[in-house]
mmCIF file of C-alpha atoms in Angstrom:
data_model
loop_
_atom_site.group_PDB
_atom_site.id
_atom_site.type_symbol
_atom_site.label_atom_id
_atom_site.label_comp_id
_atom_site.label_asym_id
_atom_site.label_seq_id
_atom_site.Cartn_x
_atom_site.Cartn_y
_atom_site.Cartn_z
ATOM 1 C CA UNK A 85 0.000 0.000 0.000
ATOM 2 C CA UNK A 86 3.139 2.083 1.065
ATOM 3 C CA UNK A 87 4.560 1.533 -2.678
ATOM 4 C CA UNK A 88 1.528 2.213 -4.703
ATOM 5 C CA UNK A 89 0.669 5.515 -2.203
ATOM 6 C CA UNK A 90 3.349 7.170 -2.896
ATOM 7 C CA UNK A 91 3.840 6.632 -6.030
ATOM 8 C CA UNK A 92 1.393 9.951 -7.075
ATOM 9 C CA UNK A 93 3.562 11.614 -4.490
ATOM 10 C CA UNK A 94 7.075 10.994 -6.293
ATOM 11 C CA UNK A 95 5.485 11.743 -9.725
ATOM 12 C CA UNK A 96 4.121 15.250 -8.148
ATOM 13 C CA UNK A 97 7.454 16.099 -6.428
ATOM 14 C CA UNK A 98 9.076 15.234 -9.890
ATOM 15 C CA UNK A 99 7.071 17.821 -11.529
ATOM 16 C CA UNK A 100 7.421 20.339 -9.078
ATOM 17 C CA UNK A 101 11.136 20.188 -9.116
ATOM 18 C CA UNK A 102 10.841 20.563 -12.850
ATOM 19 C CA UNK A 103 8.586 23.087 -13.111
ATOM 20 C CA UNK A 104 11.401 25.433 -10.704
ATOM 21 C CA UNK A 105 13.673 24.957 -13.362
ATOM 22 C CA UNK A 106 14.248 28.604 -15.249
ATOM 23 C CA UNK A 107 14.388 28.962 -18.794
ATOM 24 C CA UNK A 108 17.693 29.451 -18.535
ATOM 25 C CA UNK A 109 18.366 26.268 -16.678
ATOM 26 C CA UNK A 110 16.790 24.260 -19.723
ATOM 27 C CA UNK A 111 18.799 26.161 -22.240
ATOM 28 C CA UNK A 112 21.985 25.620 -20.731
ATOM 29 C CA UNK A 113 20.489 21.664 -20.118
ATOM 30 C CA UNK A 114 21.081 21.486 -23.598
ATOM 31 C CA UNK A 115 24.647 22.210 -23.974
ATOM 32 C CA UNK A 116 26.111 23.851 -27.024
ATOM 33 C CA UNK A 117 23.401 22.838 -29.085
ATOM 34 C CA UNK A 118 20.257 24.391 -27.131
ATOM 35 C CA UNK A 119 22.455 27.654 -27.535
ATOM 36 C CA UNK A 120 22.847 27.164 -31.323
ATOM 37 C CA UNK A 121 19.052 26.686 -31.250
ATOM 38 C CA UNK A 122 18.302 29.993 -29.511
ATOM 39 C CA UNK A 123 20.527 31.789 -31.635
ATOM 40 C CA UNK A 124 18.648 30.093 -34.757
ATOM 41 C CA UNK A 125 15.145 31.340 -32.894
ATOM 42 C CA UNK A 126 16.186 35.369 -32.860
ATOM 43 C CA UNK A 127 17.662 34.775 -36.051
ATOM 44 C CA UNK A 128 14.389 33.400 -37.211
ATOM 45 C CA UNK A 129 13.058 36.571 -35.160
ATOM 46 C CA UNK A 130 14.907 39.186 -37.046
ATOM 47 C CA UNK A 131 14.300 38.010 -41.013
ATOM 48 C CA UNK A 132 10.751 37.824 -39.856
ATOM 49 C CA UNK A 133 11.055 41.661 -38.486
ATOM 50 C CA UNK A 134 12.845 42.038 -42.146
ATOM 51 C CA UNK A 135 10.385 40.809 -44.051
ATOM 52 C CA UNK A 136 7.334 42.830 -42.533
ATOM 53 C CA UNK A 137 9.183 45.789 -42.823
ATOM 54 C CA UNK A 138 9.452 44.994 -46.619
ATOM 55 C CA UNK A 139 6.944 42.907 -48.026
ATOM 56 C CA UNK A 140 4.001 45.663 -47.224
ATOM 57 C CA UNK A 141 1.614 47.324 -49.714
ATOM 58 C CA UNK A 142 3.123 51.116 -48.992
ATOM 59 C CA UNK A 143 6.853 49.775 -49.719
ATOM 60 C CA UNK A 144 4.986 47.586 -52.675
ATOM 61 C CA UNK A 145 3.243 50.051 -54.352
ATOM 62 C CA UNK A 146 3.547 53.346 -52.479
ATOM 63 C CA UNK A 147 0.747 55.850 -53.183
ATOM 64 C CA UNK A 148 3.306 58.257 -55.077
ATOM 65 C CA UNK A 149 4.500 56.090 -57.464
ATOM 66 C CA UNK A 150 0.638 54.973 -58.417
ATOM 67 C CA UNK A 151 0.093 58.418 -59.001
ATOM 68 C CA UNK A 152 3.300 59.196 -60.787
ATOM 69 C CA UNK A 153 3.162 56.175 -63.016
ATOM 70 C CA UNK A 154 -0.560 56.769 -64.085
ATOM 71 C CA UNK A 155 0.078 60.376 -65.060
ATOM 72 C CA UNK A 156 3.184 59.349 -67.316
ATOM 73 C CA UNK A 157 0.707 56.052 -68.433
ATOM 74 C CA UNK A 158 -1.812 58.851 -69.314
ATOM 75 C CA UNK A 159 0.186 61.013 -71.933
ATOM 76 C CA UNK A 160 1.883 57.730 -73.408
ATOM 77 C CA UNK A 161 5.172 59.087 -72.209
ATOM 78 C CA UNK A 162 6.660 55.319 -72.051
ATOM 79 C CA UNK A 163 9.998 56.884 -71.856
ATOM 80 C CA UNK A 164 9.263 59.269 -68.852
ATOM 81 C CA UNK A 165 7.559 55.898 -67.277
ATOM 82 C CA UNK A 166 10.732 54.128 -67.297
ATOM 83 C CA UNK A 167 12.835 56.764 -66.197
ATOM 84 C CA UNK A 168 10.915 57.533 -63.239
ATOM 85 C CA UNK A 169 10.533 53.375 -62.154
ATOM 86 C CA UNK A 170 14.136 53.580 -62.148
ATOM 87 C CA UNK A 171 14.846 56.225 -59.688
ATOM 88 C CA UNK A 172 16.019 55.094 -56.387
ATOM 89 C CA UNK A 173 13.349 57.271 -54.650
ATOM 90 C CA UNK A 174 10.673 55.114 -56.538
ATOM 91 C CA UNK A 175 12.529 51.460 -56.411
ATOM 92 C CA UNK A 176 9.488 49.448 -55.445
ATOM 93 C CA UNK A 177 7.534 45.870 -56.491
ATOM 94 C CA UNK A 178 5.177 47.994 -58.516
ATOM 95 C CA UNK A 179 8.548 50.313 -59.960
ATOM 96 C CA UNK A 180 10.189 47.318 -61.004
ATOM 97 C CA UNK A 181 7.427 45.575 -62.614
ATOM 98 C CA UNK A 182 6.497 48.298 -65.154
ATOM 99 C CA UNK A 183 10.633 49.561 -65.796
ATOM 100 C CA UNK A 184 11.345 45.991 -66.640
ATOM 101 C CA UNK A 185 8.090 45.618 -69.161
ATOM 102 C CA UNK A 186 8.271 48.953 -70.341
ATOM 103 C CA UNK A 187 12.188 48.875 -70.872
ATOM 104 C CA UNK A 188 11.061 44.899 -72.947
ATOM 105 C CA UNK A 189 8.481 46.479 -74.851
ATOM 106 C CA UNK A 190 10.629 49.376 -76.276
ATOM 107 C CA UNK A 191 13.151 46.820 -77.602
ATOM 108 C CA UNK A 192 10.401 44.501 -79.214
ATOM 109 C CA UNK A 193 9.172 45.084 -82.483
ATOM 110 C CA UNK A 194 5.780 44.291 -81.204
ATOM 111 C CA UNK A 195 6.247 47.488 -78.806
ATOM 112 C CA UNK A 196 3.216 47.863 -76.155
ATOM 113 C CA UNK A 197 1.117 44.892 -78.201
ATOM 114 C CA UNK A 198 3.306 42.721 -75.359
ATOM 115 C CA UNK A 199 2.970 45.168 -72.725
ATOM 116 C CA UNK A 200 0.130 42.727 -70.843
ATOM 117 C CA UNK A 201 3.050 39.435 -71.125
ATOM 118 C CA UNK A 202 5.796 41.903 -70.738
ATOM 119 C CA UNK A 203 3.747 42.563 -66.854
ATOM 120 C CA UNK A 204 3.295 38.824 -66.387
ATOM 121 C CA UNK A 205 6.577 37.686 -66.689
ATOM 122 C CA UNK A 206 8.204 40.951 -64.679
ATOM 123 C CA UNK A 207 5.729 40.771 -62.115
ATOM 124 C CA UNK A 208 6.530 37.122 -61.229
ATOM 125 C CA UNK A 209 10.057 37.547 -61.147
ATOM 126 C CA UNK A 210 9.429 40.312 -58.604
ATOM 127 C CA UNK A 211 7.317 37.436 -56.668
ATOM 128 C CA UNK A 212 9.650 35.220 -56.594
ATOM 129 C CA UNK A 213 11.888 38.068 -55.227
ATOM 130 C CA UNK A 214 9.406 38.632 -52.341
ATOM 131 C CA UNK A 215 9.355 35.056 -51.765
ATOM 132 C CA UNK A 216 12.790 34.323 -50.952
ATOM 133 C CA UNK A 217 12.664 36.649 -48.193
ATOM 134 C CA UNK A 218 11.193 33.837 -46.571
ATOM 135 C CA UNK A 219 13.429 31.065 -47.305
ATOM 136 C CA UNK A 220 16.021 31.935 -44.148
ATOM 137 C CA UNK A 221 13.098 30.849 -42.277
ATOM 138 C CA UNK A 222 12.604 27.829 -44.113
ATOM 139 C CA UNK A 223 16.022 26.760 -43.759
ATOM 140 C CA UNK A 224 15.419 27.036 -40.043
ATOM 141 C CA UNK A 225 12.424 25.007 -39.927
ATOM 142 C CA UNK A 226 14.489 22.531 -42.127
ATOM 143 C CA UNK A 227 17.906 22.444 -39.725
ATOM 144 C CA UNK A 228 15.754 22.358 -36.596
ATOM 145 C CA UNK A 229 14.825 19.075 -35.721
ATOM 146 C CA UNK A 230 18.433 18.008 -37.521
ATOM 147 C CA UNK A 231 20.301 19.997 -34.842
ATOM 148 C CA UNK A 232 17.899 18.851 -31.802
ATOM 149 C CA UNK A 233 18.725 15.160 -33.257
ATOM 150 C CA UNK A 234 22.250 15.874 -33.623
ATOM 151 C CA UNK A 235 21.905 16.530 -29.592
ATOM 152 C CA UNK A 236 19.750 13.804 -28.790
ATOM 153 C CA UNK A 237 22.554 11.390 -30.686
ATOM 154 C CA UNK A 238 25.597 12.853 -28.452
ATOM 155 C CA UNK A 239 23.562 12.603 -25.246
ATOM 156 C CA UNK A 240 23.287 8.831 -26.262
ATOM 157 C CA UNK A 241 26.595 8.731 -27.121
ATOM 158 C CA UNK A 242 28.014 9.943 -24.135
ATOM 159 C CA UNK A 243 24.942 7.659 -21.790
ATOM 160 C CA UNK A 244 26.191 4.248 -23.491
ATOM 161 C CA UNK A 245 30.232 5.709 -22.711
ATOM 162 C CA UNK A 246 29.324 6.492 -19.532
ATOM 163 C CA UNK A 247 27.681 2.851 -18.269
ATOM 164 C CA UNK A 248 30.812 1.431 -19.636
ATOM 165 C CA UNK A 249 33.358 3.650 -17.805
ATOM 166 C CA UNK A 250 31.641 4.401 -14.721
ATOM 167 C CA UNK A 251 30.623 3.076 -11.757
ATOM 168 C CA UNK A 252 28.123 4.025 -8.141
ATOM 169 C CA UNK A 253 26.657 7.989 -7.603
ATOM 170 C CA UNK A 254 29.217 9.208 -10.632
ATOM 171 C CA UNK A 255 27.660 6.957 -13.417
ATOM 172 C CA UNK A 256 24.275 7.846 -12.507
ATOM 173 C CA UNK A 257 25.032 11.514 -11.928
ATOM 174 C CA UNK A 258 26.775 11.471 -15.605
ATOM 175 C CA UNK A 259 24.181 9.155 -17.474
ATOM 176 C CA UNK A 260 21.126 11.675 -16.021
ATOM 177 C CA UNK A 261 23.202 14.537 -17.418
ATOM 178 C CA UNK A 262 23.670 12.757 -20.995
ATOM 179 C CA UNK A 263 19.579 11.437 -21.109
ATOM 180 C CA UNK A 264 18.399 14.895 -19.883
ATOM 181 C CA UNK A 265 20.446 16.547 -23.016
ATOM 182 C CA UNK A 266 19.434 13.926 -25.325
ATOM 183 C CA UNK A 267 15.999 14.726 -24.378
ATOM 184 C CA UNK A 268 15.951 18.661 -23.700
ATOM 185 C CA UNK A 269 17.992 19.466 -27.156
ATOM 186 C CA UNK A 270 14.969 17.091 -29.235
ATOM 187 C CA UNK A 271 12.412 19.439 -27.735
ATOM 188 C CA UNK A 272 14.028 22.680 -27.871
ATOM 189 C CA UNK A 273 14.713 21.327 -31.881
ATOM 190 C CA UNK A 274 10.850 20.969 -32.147
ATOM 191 C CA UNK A 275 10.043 24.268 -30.714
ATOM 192 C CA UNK A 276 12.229 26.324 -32.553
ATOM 193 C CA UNK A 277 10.941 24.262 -35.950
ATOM 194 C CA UNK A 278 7.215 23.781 -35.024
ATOM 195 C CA UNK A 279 6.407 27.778 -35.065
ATOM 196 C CA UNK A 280 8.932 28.693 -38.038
ATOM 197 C CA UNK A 281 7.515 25.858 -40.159
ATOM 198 C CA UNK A 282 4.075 27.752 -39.597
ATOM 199 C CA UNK A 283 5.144 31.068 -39.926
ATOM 200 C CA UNK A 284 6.847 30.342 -43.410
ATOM 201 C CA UNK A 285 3.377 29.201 -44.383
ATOM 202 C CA UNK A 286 1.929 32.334 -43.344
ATOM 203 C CA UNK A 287 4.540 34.625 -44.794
ATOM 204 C CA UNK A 288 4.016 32.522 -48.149
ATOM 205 C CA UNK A 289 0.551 33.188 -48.228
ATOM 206 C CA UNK A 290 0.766 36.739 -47.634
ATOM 207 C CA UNK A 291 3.510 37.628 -50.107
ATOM 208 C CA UNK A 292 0.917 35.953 -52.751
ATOM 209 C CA UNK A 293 -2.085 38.073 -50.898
ATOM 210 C CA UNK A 294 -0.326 41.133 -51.243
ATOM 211 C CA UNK A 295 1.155 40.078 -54.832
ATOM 212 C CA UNK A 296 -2.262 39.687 -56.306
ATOM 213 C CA UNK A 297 -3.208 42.963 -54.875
ATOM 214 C CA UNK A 298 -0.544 44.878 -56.445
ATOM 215 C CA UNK A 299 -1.253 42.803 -59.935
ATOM 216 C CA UNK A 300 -4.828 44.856 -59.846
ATOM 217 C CA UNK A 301 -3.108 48.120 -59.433
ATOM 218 C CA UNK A 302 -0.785 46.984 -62.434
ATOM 219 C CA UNK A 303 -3.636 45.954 -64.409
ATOM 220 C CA UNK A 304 -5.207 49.336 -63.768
ATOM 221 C CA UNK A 305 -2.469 50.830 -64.864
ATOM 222 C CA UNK A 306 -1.923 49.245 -67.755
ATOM 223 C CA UNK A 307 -5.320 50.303 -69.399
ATOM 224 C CA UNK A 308 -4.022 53.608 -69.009
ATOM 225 C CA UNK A 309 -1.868 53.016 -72.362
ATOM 226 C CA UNK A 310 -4.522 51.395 -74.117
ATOM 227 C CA UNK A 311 -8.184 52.833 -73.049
ATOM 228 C CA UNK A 312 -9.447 56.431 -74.706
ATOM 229 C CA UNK A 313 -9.050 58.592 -71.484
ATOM 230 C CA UNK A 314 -12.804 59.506 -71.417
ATOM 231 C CA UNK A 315 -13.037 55.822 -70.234
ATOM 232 C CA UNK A 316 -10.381 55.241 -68.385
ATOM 233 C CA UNK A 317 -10.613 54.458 -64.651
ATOM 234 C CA UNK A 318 -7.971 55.236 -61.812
ATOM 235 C CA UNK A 319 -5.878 52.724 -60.858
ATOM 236 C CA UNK A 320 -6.686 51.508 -56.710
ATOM 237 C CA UNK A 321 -4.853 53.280 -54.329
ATOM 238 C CA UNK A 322 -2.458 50.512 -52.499
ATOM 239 C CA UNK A 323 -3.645 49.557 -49.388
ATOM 240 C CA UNK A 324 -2.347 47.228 -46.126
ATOM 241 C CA UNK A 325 -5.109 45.171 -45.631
ATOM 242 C CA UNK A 326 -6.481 44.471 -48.974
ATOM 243 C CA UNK A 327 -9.457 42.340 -49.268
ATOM 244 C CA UNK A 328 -8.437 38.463 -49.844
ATOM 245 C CA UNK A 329 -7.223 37.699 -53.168
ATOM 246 C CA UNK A 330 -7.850 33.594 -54.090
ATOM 247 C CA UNK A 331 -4.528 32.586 -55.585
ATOM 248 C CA UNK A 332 -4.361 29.638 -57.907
#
């Protein structure tokens, strides 16, 4: 009765002692590797910082250059349309996609008859741009669970040298040490891959949100060059919560 009684009480004084144990405490359980993984987390922190700060509809298509572009588009003044995509004041997703299919369009001998594939083909290199922003945090994902293995597989290592080369308290004291960094360094693996794994879902997603949004504005734009201006429309102002775009 004595055994099975306090058997809830070692399993709640187990968790207990656990639960006193700081973060810090379970980093430095894992050895070199838990600090690896910590530096991958603010790493994982900072491109995400990076890639709000540029993957946003004001730094995509900033109101100015909407405005500038359509009253070039207006007057047919491809020329003066390049020439202001190109400025460094104006560098932009939106910038970039018209100086590119402009700048195609002026060498073809088809001229502005390719302007709408000339858009198309600009406009997804400037995706595909966008996208790689997130692939640092792919990589992370990716190398997580790797490195959290990589510690699991030296705690072994060092459990199976340890039965074999000590003996009383010192091989126990060592083998907990080894197990509780084989263990620790697989978790901390998993949570610094579980929530960048996500997040590079997310941050997919949105650069293709945000992409189709622009590709209205540059469709708006567009008709500028090729719609009698009593009918044309103005192109939509960019905005940082446009309204869901379904992306094939």
């Amino acid at each position: 009765m004595t055994l099975f009684g306090g058997f809830p009480f070692t399993l709640a004084e187990a968790a207990a002692g656990a639960s006193r144990r700081s973060l810090l405490e379970y980093i430095q359980a894992g050895g070199l590797i838990g600090y690896l993984l910590v530096l991958l987390s603010i790493v994982a922190v900072a491109l995400l910082i990076a890639h709000l700060l540029k993957v946003r509809m004001s730094v995509m298509a900033p109101t100015e250059v909407v405005l500038g572009l359509e009253e070039r588009l207006q007057r047919a003044d491809t020329a003066g349309a390049i020439e202001f995509c190109r400025r460094d004041e104006n560098k932009s997703f939106l910038a970039n996609t018209f100086a590119a299919a402009l700048t195609r369009c002026s060498r073809s001998s088809f001229g502005l008859l390719e302007l709408r594939t000339a858009l198309e083909d600009s406009g997804t290199k400037e995706v595909e741009k966008l996208i790689r922003t997130t692939d640092g945090i792919a990589i992370i994902a990716a190398i997580g669970p790797m490195m959290g293995l990589l510690g699991t597989t030296i705690g072994m290592i060092g459990a199976f040298a340890t039965i074999g080369q000590l003996e009383g308290a010192a091989r126990s004291n060592e083998l907990s040490n080894y197990m509780s960094l084989a263990l620790v360094t697989t978790a901390q693996g998993l949570l610094v891959a579980i929530p960048c794994t996500v997040l590079y879902t997310i941050l997919r997603r949105r650069v293709e949100r945000l992409a189709a949004a622009v590709g209205e504005i540059v469709e708006d734009l567009a008709a500028t060059l090729s719609t009698p201006g009593s009918e044309r429309r103005s192109p939509r102002i960019a905005s940082e919560n446009p309204e869901p775009v379904e992306v094939a």
